[in-house]
PDB file of C-alpha atoms in Angstrom:
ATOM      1  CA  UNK A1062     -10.312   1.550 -11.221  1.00  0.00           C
ATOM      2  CA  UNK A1063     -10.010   3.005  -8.094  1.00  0.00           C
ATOM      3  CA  UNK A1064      -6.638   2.063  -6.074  1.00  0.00           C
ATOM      4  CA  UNK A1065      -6.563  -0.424  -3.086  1.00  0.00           C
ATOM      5  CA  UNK A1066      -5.820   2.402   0.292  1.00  0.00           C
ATOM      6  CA  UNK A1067      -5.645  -0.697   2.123  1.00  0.00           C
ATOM      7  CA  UNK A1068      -2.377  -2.436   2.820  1.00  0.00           C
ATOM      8  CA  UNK A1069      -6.200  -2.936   4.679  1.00  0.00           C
ATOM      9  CA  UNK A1070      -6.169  -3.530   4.772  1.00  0.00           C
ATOM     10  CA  UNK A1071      -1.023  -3.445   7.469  1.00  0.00           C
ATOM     11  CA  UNK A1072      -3.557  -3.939   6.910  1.00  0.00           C
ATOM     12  CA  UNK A1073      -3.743  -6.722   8.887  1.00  0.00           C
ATOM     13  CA  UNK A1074      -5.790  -7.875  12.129  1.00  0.00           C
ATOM     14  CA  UNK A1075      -3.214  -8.364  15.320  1.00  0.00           C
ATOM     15  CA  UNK A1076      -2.009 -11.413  16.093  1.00  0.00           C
ATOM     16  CA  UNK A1077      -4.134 -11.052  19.384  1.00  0.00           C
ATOM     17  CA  UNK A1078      -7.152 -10.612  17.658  1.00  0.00           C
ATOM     18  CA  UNK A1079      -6.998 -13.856  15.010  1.00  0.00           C
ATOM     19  CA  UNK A1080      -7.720 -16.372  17.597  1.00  0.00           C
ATOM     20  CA  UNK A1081     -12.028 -15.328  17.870  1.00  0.00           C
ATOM     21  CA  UNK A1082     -11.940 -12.324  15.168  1.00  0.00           C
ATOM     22  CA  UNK A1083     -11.681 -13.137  11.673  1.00  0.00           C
ATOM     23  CA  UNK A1084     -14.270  -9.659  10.089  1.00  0.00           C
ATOM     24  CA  UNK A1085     -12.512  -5.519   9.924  1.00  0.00           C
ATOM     25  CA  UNK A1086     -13.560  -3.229   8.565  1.00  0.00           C
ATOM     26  CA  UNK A1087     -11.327  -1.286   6.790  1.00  0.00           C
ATOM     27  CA  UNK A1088     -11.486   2.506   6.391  1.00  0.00           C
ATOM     28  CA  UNK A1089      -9.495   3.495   2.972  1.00  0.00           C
ATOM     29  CA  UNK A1090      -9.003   7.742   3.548  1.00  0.00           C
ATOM     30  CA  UNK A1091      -7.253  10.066   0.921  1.00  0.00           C
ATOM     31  CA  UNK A1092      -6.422  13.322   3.052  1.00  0.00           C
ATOM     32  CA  UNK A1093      -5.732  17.093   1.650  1.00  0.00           C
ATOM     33  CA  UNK A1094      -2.008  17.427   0.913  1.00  0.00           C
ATOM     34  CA  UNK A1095      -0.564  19.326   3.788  1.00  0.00           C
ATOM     35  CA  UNK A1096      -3.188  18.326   6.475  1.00  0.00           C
ATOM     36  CA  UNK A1097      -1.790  15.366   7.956  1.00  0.00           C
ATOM     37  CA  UNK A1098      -1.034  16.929  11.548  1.00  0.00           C
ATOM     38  CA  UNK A1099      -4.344  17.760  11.496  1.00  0.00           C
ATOM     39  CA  UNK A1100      -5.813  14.133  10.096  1.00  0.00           C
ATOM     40  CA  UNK A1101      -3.686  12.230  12.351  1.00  0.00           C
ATOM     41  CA  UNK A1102      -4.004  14.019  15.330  1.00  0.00           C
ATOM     42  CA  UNK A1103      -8.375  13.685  14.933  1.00  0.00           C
ATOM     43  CA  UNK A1104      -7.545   9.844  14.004  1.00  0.00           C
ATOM     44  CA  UNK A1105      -5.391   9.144  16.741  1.00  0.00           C
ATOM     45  CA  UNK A1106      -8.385  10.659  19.362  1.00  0.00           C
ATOM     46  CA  UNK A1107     -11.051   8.827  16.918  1.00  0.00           C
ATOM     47  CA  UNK A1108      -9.247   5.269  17.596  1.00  0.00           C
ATOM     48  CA  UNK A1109      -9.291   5.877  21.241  1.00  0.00           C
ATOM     49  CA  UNK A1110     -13.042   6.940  21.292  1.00  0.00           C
ATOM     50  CA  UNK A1111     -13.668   3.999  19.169  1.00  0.00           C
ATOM     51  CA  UNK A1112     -12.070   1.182  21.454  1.00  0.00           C
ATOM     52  CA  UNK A1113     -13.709   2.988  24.774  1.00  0.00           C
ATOM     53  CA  UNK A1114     -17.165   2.445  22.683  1.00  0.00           C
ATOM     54  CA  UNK A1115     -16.700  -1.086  22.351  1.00  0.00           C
ATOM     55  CA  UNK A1116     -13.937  -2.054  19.446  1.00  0.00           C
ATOM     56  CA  UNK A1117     -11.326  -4.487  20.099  1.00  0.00           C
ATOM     57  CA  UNK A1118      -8.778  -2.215  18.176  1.00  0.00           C
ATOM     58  CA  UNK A1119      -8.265   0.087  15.905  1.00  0.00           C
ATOM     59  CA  UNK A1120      -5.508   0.171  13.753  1.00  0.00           C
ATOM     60  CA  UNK A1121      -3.865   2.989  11.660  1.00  0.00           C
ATOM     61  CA  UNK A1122      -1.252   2.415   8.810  1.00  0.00           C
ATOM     62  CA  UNK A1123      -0.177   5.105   6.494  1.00  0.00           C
ATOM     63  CA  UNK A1124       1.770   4.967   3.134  1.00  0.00           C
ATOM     64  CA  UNK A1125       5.768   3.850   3.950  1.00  0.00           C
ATOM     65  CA  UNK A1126       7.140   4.758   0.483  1.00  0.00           C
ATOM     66  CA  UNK A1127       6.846   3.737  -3.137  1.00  0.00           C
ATOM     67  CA  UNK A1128       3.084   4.998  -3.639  1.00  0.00           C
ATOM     68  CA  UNK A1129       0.666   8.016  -3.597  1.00  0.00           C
ATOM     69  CA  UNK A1130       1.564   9.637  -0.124  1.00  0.00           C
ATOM     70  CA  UNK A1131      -1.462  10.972   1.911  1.00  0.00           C
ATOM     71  CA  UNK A1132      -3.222   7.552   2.253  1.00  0.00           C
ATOM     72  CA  UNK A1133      -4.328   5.944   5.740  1.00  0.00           C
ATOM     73  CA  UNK A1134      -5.685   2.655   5.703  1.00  0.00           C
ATOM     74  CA  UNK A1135      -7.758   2.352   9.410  1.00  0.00           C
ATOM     75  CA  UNK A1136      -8.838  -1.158  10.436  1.00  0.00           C
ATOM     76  CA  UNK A1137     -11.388  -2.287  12.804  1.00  0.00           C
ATOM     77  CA  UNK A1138     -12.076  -5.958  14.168  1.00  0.00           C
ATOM     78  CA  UNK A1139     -15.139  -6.892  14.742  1.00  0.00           C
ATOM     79  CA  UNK A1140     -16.385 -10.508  15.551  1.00  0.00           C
ATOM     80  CA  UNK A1141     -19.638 -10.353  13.472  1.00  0.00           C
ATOM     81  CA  UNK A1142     -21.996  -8.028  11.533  1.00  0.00           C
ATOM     82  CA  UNK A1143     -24.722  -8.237  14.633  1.00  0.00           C
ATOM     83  CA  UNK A1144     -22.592  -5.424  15.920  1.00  0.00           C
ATOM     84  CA  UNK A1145     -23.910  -3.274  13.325  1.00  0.00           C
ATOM     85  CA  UNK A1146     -27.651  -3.716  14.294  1.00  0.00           C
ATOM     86  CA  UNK A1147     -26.542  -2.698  18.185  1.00  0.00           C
ATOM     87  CA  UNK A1148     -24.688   0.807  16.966  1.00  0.00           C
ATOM     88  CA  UNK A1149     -21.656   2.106  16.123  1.00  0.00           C
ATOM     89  CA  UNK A1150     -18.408   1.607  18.066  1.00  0.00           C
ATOM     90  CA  UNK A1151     -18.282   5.636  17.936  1.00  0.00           C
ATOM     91  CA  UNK A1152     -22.002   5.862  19.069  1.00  0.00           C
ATOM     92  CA  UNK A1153     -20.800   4.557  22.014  1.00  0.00           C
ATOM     93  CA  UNK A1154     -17.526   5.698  23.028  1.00  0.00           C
ATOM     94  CA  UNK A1155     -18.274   9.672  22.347  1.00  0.00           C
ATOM     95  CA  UNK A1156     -21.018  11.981  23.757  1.00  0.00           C
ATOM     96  CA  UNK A1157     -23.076  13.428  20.690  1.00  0.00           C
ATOM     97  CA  UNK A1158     -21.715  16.577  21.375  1.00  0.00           C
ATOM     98  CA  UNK A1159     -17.870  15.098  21.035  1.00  0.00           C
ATOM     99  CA  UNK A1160     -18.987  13.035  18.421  1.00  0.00           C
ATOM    100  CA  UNK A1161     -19.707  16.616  16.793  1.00  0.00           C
ATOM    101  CA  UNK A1162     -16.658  17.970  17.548  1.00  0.00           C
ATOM    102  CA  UNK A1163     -14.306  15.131  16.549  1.00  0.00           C
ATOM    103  CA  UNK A1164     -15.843  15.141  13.226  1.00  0.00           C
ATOM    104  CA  UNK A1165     -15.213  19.075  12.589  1.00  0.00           C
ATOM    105  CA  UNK A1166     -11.785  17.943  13.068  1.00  0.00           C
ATOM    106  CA  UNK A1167     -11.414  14.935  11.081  1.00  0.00           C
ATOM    107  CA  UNK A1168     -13.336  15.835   8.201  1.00  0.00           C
ATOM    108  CA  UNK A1169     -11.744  18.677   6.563  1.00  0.00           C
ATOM    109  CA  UNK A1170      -8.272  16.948   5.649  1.00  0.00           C
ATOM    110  CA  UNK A1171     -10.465  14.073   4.166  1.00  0.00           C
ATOM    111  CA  UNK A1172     -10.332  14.397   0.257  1.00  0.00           C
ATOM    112  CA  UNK A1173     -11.982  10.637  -0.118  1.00  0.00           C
ATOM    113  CA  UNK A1174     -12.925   7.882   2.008  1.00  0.00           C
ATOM    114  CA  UNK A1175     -14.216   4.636   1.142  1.00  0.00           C
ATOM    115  CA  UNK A1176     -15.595   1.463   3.703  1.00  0.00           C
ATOM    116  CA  UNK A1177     -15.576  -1.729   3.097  1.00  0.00           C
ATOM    117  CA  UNK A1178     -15.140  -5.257   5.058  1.00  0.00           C
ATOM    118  CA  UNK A1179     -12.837  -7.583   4.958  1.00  0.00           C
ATOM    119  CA  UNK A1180     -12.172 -11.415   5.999  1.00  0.00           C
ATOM    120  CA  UNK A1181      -9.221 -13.157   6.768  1.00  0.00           C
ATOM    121  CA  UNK A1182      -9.773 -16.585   5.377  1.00  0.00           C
ATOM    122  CA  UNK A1183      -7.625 -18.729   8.445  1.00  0.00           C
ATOM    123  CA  UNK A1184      -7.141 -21.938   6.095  1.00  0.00           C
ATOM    124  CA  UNK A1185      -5.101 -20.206   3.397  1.00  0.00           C
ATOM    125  CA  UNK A1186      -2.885 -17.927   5.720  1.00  0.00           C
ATOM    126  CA  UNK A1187      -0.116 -18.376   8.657  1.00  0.00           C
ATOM    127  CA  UNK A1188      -0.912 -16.011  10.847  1.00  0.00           C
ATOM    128  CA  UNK A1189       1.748 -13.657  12.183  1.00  0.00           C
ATOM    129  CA  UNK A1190       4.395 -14.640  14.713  1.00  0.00           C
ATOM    130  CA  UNK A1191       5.357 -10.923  15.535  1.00  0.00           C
ATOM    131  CA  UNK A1192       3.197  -8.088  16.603  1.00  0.00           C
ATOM    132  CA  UNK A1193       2.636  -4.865  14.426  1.00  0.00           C
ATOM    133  CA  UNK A1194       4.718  -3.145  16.466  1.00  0.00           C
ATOM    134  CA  UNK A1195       7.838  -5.299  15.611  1.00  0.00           C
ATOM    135  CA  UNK A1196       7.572  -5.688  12.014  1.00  0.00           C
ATOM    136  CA  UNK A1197       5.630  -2.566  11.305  1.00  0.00           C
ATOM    137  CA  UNK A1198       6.068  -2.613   7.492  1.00  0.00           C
ATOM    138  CA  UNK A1199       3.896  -4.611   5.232  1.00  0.00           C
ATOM    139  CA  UNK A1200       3.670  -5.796   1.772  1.00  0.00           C
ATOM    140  CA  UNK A1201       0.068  -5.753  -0.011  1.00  0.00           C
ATOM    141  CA  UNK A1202      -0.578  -7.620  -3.154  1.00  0.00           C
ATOM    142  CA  UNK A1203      -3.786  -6.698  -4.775  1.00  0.00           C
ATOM    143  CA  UNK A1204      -5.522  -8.764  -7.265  1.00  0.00           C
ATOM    144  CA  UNK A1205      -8.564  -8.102  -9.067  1.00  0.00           C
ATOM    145  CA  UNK A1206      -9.949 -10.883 -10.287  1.00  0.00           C
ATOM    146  CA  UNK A1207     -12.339 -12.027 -13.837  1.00  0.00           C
ATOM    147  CA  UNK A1208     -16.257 -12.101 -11.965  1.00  0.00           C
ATOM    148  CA  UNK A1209     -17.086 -15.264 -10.911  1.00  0.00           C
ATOM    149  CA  UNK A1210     -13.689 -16.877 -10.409  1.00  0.00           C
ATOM    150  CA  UNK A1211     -12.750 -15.935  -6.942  1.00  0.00           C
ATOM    151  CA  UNK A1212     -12.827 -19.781  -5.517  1.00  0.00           C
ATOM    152  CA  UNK A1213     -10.707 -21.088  -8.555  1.00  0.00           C
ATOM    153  CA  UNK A1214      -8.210 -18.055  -7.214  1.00  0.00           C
ATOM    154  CA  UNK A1215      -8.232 -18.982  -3.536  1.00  0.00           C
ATOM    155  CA  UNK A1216      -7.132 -22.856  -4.357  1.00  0.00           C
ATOM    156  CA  UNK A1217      -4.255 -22.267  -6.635  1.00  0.00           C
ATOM    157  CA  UNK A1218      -3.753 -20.105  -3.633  1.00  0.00           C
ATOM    158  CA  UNK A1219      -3.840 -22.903  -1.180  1.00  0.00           C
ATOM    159  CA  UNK A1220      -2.362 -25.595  -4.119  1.00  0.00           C
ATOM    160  CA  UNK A1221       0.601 -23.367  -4.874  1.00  0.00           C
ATOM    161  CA  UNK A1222       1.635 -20.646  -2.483  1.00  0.00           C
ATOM    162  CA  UNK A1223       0.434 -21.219   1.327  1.00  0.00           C
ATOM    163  CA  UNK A1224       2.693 -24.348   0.481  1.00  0.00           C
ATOM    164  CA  UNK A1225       5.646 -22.225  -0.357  1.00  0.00           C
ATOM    165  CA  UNK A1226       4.973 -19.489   2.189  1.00  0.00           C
ATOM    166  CA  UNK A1227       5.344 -22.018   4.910  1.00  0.00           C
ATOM    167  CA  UNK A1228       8.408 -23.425   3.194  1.00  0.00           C
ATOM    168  CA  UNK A1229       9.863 -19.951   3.511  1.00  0.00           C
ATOM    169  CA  UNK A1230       9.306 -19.313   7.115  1.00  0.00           C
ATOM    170  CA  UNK A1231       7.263 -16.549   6.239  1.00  0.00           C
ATOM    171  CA  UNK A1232       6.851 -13.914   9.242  1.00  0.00           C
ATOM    172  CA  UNK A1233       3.511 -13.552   7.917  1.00  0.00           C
ATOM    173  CA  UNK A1234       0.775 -15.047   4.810  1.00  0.00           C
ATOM    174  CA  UNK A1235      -2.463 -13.670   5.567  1.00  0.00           C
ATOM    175  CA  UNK A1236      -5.464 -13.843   2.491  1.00  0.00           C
ATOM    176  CA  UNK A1237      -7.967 -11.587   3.019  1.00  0.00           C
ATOM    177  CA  UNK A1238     -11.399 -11.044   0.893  1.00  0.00           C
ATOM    178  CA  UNK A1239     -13.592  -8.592   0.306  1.00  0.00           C
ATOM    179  CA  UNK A1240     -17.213  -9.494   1.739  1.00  0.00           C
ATOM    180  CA  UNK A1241     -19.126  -5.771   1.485  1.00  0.00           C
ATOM    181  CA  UNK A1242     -18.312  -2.449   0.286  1.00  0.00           C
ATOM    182  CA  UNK A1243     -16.252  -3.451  -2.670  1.00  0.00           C
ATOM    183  CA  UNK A1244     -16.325  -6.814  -5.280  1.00  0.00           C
ATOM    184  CA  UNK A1245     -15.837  -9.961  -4.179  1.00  0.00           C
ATOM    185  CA  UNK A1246     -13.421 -10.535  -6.588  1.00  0.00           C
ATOM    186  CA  UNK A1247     -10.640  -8.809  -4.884  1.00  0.00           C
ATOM    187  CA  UNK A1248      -8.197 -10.415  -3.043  1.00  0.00           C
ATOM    188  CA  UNK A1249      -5.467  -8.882  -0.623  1.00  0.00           C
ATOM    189  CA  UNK A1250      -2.087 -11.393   0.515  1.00  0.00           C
ATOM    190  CA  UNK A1251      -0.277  -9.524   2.991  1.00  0.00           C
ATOM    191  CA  UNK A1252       3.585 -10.406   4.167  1.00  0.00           C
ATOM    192  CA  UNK A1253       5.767  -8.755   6.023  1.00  0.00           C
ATOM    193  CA  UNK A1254       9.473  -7.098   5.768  1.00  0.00           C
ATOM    194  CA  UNK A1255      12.015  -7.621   8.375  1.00  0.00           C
ATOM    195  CA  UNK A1256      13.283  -4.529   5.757  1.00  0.00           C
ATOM    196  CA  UNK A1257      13.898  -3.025   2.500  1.00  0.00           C
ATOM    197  CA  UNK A1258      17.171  -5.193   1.556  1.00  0.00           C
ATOM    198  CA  UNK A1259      14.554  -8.166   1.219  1.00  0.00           C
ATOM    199  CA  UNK A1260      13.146  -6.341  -2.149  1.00  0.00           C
ATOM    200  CA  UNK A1261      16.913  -6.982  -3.434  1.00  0.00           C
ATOM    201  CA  UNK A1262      16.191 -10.748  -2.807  1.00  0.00           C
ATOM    202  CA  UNK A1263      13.889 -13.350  -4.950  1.00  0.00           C
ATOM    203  CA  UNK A1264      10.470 -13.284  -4.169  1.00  0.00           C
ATOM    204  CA  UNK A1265      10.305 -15.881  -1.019  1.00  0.00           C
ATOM    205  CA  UNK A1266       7.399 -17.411  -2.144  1.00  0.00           C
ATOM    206  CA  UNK A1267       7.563 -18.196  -5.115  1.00  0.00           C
ATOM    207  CA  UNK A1268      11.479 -19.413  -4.931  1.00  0.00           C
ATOM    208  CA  UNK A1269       9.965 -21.680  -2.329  1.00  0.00           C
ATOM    209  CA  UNK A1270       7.913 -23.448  -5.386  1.00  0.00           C
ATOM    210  CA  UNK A1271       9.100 -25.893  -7.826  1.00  0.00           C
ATOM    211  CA  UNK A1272       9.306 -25.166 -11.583  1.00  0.00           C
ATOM    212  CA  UNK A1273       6.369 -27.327 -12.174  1.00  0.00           C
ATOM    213  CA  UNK A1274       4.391 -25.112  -9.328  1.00  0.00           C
ATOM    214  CA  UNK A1275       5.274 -21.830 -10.327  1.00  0.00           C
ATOM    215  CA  UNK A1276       4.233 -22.525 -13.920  1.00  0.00           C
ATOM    216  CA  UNK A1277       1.047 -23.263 -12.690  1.00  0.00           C
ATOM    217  CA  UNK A1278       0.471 -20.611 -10.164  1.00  0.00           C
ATOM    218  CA  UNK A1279       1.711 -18.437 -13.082  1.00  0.00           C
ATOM    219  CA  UNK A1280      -0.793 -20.179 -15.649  1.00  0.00           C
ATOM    220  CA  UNK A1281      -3.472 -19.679 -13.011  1.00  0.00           C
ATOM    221  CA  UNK A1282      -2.791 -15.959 -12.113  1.00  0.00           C
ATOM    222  CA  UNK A1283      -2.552 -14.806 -15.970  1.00  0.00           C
ATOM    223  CA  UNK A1284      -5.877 -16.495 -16.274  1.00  0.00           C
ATOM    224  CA  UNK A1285      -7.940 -15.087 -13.275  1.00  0.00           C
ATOM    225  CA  UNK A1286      -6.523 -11.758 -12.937  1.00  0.00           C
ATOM    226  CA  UNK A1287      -7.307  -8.625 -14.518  1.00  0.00           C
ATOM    227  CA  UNK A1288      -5.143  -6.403 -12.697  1.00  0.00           C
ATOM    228  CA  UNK A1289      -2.766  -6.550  -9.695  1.00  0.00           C
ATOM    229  CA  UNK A1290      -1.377  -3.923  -7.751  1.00  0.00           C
ATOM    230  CA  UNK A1291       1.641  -3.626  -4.950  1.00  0.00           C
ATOM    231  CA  UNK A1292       1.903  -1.460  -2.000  1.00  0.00           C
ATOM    232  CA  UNK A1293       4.473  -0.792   1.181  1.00  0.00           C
ATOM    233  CA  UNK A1294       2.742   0.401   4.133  1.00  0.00           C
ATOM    234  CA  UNK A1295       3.473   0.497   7.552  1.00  0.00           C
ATOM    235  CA  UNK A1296       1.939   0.502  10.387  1.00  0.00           C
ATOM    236  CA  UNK A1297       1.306   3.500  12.914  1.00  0.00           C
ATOM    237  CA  UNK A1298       1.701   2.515  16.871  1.00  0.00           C
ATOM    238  CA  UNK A1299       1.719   5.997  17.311  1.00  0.00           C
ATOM    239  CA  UNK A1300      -1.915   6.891  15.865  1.00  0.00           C
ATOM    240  CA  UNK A1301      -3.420   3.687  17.393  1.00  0.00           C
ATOM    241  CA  UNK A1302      -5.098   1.779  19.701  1.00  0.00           C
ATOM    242  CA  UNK A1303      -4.616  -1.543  20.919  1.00  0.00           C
ATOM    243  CA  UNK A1304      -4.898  -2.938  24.379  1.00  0.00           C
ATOM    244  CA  UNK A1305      -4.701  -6.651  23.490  1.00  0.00           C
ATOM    245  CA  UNK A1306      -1.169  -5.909  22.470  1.00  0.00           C
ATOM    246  CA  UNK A1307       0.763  -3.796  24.371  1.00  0.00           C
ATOM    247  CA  UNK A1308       3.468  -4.119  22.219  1.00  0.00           C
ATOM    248  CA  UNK A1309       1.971  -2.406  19.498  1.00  0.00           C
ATOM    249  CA  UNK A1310       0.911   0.428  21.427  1.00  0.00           C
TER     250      UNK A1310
END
């Protein structure tokens, strides 16, 4: 199974942006070992292009620690697929000839690069309170699910932990699916670190839960999942673009 380069995907849309936006879509990117001046400094001129040509951000994050290094999870809102049928954000914000040009220079680092878009489902998540910029380091959960049981999944979500996430004062809860590009039965919970020392603590969440909840959260989750996966990422002010938060410029 191929590994989540999200932490999305963080992965996650701006607090700006959550108010009309709820659709990315997020670029996963494996680059050449050795190659990330060159990667980056293409990316960071690709997420200006892309926000002159229409986007309402673009958002880089790279790997913070604790996973395969070289990974760059790029996310895009957009407020529906219609977009799509009027061209792309780069079709517009780069002359055919830089369009060329850009590409000669992003392309080479790229060793893989997968597309696929996400949705942040509003009624199982508090959004964030902080911008990127101030807590750039997120925490992605990853589950893949047994076909067909994705709704089962997102109540026990809303049953068990948005409960307990609130509780906790959470900085951020944000549950995101899969719609196209990858199966709809992953799921991606992002939080947030204020920093590392919180790994030393109990999860938040689920000390936030009563016995009686966390042994059915846990009953649930053992059921519907066939694999889960962690990752650390953080996210890149310096690679990207976002006017509708200066801060996290």
């Amino acid at each position: 199974m191929r590994p989540l380069a999200l932490a999305l995907l963080t992965l996650t849309i701006p607090l700006a942006a959550q108010s009309n936006i709820s659709n990315a879509l997020l670029e996963e990117t494996i680059i050449h070992s050795g190659t990330a001046g060159q990667f980056e400094s293409a990316q960071k001129d690709y997420c200006a292009a892309v926000v002159k040509g229409g986007a309402p951000a673009c958002l880089i994050f790279s790997t913070a620690t604790f996973g395969q290094s070289d990974r760059y999870f790029t996310v895009l809102p957009f407020a529906s697929f219609i977009h799509y049928d009027q061209g792309k954000y780069t079709d517009k914000g780069l002359t055919p000839e830089e369009a060329k040009a850009l590409s000669a220079r992003r392309v080479p680092p790229i060793a893989s690069n997968h597309e696929s878009a996400i949705a942040l489902h509003r009624d199982l998540s508090t959004l964030p309170t902080a911008s990127n910029a101030e807590y750039p380091t997120s925490y992605f959960t990853e589950y893949r699910l047994r076909p067909g049981t994705s709704a089962a999944f997102l109540k026990a979500v809303h049953d068990f932990m948005l409960p307990a996430a609130r509780k906790a004062n959470l900085i951020e809860f944000e549950v995101f699916t899969t719609t196209v590009g990858e199966s709809p039965d992953r799921i991606l919970i992002v939080t947030r670190l204020k920093n590392f020392a919180q790994l030393d603590q109990p999860d938040p969440i689920e000390s936030n839960m009563s016995v009686g909840q966390r042994t059915a959260w846990h009953s649930v989750a053992k059921e519907l999942t066939q694999h889960r996966d962690t990752w650390i990422m953080r996210y890149r002010a310096d690679l990207s673009t976002d006017p509708r938060s200066p801060a996290a410029r």
